[in-house]
Short mmCIF file of C-alpha atoms in Angstrom, two decimals:
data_model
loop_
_atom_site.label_atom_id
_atom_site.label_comp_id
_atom_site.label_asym_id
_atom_site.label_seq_id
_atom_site.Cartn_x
_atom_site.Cartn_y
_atom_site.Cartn_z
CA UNK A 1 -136.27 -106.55 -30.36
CA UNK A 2 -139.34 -106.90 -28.41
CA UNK A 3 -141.59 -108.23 -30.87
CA UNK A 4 -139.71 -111.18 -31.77
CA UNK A 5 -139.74 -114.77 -31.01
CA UNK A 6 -137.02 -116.89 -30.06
CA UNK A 7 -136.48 -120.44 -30.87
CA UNK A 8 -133.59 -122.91 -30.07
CA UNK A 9 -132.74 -126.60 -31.16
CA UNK A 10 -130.30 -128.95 -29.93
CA UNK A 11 -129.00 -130.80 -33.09
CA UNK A 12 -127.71 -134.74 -32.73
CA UNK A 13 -124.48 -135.36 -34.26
CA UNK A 14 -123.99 -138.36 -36.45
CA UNK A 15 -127.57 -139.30 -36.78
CA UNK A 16 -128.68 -139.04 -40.25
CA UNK A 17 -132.26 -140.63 -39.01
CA UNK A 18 -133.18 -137.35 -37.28
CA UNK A 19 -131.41 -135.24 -40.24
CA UNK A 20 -134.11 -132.45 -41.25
CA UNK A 21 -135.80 -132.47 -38.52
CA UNK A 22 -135.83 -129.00 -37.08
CA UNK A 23 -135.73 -127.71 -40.73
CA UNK A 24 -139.03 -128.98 -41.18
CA UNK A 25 -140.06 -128.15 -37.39
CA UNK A 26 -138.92 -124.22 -38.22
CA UNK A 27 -141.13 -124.66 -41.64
CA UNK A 28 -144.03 -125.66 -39.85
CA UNK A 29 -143.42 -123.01 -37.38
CA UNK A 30 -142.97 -120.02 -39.74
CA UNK A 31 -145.84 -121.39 -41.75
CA UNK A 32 -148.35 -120.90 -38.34
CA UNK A 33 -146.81 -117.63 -38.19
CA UNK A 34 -148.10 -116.68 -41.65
CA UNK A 35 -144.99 -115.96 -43.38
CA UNK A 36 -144.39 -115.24 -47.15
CA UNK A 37 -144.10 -118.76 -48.81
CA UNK A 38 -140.84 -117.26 -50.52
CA UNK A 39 -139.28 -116.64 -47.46
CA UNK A 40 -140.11 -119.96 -46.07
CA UNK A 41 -138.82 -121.21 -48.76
CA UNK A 42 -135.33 -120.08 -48.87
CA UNK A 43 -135.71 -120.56 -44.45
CA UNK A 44 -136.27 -123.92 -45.17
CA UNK A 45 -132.96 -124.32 -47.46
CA UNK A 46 -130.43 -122.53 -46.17
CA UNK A 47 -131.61 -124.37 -42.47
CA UNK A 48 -131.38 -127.84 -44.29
CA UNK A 49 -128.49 -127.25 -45.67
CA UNK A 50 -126.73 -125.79 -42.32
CA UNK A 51 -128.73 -128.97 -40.46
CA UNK A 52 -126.71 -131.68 -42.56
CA UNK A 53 -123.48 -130.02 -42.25
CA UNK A 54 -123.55 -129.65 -38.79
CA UNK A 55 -124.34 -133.49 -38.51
CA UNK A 56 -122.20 -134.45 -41.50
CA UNK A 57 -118.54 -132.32 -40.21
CA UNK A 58 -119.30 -131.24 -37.12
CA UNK A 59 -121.01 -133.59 -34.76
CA UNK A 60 -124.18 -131.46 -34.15
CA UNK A 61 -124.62 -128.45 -32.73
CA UNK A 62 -126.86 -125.94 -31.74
CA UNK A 63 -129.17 -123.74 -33.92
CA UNK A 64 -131.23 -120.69 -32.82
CA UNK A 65 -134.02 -119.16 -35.18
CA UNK A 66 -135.41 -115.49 -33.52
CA UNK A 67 -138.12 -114.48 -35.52
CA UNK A 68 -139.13 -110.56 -36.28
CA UNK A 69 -142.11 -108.91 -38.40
CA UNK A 70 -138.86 -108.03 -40.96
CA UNK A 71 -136.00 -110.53 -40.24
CA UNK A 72 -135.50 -113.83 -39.20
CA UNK A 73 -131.91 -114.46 -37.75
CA UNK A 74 -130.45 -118.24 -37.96
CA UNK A 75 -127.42 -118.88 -35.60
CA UNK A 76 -126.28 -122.72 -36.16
CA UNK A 77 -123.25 -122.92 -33.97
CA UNK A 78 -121.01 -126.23 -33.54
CA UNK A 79 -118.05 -127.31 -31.61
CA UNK A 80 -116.99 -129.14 -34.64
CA UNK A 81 -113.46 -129.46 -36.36
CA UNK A 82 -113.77 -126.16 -37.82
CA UNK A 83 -113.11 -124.84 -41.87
CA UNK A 84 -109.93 -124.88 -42.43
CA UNK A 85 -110.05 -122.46 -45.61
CA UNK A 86 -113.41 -120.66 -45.89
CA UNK A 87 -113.02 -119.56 -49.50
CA UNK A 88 -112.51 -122.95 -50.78
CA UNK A 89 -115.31 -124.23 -48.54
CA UNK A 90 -117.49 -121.88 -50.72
CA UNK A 91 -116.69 -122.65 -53.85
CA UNK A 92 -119.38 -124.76 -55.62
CA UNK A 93 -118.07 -128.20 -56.04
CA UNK A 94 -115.67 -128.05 -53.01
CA UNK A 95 -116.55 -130.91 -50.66
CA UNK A 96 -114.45 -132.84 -47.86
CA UNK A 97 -117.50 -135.05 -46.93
CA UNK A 98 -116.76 -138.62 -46.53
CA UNK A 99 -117.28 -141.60 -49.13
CA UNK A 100 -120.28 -143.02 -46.99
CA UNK A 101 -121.74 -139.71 -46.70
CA UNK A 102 -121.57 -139.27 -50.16
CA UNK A 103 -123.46 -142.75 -51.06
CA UNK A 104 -126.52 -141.11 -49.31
CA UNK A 105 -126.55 -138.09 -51.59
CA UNK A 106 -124.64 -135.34 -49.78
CA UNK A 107 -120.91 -133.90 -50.52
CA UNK A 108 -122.06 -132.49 -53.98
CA UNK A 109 -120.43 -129.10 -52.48
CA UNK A 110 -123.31 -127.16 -52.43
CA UNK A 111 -123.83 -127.05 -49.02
CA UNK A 112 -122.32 -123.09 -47.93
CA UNK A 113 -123.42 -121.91 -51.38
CA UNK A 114 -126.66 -122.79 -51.32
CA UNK A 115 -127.19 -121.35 -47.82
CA UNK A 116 -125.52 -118.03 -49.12
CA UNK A 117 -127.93 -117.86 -51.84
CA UNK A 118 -130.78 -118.06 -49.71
CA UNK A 119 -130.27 -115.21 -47.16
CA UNK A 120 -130.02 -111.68 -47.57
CA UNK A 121 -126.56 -111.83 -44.99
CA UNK A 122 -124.61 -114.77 -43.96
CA UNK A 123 -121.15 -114.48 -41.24
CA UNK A 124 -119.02 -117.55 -40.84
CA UNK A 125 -117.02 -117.61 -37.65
CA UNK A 126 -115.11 -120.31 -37.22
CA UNK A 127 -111.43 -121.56 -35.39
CA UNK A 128 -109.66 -125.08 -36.34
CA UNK A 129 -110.04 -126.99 -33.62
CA UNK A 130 -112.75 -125.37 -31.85
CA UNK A 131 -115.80 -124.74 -34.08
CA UNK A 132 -118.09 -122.77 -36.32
CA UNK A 133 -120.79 -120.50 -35.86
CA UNK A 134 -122.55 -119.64 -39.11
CA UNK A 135 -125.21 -116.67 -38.71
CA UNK A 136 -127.69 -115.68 -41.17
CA UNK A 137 -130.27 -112.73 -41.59
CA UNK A 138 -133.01 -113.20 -43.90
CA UNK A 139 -135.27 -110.52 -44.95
CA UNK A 140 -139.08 -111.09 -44.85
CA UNK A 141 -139.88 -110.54 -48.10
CA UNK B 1 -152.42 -134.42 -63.13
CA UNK B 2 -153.34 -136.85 -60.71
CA UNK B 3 -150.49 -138.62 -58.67
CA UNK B 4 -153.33 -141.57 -58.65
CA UNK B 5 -153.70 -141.75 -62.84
CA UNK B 6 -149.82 -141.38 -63.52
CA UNK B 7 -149.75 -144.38 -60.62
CA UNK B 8 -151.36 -146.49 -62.94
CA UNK B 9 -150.46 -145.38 -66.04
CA UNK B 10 -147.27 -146.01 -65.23
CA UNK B 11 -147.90 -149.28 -63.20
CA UNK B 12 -146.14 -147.78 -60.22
CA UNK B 13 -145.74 -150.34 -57.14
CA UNK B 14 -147.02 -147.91 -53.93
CA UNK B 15 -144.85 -148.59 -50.92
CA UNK B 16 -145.84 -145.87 -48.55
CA UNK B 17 -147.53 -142.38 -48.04
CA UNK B 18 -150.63 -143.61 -49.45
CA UNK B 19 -152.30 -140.52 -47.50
CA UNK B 20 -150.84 -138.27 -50.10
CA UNK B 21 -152.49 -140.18 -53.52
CA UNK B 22 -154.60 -138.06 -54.13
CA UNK B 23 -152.20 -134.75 -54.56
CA UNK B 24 -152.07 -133.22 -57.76
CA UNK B 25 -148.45 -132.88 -59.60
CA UNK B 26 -147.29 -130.49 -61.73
CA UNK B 27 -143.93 -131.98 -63.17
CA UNK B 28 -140.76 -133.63 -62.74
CA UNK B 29 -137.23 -133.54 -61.18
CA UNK B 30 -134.38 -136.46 -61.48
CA UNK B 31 -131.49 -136.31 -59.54
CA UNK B 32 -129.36 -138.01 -56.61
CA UNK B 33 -127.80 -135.45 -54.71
CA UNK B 34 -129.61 -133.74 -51.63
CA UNK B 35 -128.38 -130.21 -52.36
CA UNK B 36 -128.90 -129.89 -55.84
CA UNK B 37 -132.93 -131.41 -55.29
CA UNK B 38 -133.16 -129.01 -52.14
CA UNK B 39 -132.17 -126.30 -54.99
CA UNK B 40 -134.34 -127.41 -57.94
CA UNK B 41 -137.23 -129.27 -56.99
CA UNK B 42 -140.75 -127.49 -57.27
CA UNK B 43 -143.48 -127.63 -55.04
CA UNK B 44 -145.80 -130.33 -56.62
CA UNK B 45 -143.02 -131.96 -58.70
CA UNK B 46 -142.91 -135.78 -59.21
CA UNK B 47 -139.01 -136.48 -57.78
CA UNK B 48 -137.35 -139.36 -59.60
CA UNK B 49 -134.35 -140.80 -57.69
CA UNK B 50 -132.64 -143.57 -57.02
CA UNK B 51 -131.82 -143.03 -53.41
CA UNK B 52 -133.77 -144.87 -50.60
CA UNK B 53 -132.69 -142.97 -47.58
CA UNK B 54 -134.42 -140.81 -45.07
CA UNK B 55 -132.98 -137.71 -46.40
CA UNK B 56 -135.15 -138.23 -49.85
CA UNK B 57 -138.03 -137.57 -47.52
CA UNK B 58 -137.41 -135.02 -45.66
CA UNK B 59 -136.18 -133.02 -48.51
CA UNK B 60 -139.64 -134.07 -50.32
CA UNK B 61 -141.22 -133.07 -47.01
CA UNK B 62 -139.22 -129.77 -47.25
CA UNK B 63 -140.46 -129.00 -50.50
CA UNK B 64 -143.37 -130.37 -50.33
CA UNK B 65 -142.96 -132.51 -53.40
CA UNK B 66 -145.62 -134.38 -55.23
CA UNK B 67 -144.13 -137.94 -54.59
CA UNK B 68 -141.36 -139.97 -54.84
CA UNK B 69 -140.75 -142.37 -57.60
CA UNK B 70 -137.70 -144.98 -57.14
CA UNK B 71 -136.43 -146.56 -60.16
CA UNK B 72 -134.44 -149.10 -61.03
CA UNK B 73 -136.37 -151.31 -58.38
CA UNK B 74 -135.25 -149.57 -55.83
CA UNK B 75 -137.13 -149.84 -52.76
CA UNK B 76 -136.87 -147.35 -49.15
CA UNK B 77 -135.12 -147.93 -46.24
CA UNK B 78 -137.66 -148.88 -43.48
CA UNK B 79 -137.40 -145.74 -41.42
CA UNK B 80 -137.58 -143.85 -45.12
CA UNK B 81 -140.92 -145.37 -45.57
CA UNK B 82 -142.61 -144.85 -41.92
CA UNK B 83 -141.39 -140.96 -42.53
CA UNK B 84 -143.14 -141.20 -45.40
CA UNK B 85 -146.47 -142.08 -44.32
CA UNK B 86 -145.95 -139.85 -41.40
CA UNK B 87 -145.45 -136.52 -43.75
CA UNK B 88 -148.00 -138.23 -46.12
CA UNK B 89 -145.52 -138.69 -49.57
CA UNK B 90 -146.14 -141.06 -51.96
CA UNK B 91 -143.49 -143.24 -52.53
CA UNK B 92 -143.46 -145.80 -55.35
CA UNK B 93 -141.36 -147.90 -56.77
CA UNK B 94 -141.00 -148.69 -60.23
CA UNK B 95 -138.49 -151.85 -62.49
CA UNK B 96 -137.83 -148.63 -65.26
CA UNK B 97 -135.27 -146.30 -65.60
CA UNK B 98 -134.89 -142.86 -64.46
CA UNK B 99 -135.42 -142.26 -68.28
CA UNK B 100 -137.30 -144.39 -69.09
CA UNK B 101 -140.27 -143.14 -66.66
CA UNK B 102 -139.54 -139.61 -67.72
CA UNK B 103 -140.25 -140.46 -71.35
CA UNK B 104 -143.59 -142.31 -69.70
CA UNK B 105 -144.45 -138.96 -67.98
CA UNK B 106 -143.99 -136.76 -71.02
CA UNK B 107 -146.35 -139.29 -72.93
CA UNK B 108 -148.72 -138.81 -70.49
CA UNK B 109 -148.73 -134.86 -70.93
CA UNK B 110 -146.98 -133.95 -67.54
#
């Protein structure tokens, strides 16, 4: 795609003090750009959302945002423990996050829901063992 | 309504983000969990909580929320509170309950 842009975080694992971070960096990014506020919205989300997970399971990872005039494409990929049963992982409610975690306001098992609900396409790749990679296309709307 | 009037209607106790007082709000959200705020809280909304981490920010940031208000006498971590005056949200703490300062806020017309 030649008009788009390409962006790509490194994202710490464990460290809950940086957590949202390049959510909010992307926000302000796609804000610059001018896009929809709807769109930023659900952007800002679904990358939250991907953000904690990858620091709450999976030890941080990497996510890259490329930005087009019609679609912006999230890849958050990790070299965490992997999902072990996808379906279940989806499922509202589900959560394997630990007690601590939990104290702080995270496991409700929302997590891959809400990022589903706020793209237009979402792919989950992922291998026990060896990591995820979660893509997602969002239309700008 | 004014963040600032509700402040002392209410007899909030400031604790950071002071940049941000003057921000109009446009309503309310209570809850504890990240995801389910990240869902339902509204741009302008007044976020009653409980927690006192970093994440409370950056999902107010996110949002762009109106301001925080802690109850129970809760009060934010210390890197909670320097985020806060960095992204400018009013934090507060407050000795009521969660329902207690709702009731306060519907009194008040918000």
């Amino acid at each position: 795609m030649s008009n788009s842009m390409v962006f790509r975080y490194d994202v710490d694992g464990d460290d809950f003090t940086l957590a949202g971070e390049i959510s909010s960096k992307v926000k302000k990014r796609l804000k610059q750009l001018g896009l929809p506020p709807e769109t930023i919205r659900k952007v800002a989300i679904a990358m939250y959302e991907a953000e904690i997970n990858m620091v709450i399971h999976a030890n941080g990872g990497t996510i890259t945002v490329e930005v087009s005039p019609e679609t912006i494409h999230i890849i958050f990929a990790d070299r965490g423990p992997g999902i072990p049963d996808i379906d279940k992982a989806m499922e509202e409610g589900f959560s394997t996050a630990s007690h601590e975690v939990r104290e702080l306001g995270f496991g409700a098992g929302m997590g891959l829901p809400n990022i589903k609900k706020n793209s237009d396409k979402m792919t989950i790749d992922t291998k026990v063992g060896e990591g995820t990679t979660i893509e997602l296309w969002m239309e700008v709307c | 309504m004014k963040l600032s009037e509700i402040a002392s209607a209410l007899e909030l106790k400031p604790i950071a983000g002071a940049d941000g007082m003057n921000r109009e709000v446009n309503g309310c959200y209570i809850g504890d969990l990240m995801s389910l705020a990240m869902s339902n809280l509204e741009e302008g909304n007044l976020w009653i909580t409980i927690q006192t981490n970093l994440n409370v920010i950056a999902v107010s940031a996110l949002k762009e929320a109106g301001g925080v208000i802690l109850a129970d006498a809760m009060t934010p971590d210390a890197n909670a509170a320097e985020k806060a005056d960095e992204e400018e949200i009013p934090v507060f703490s407050s000795p009521l309950s969660a329902y207690q300062l709702a009731k306060r806020l519907a009194e008040l017309g918000l």
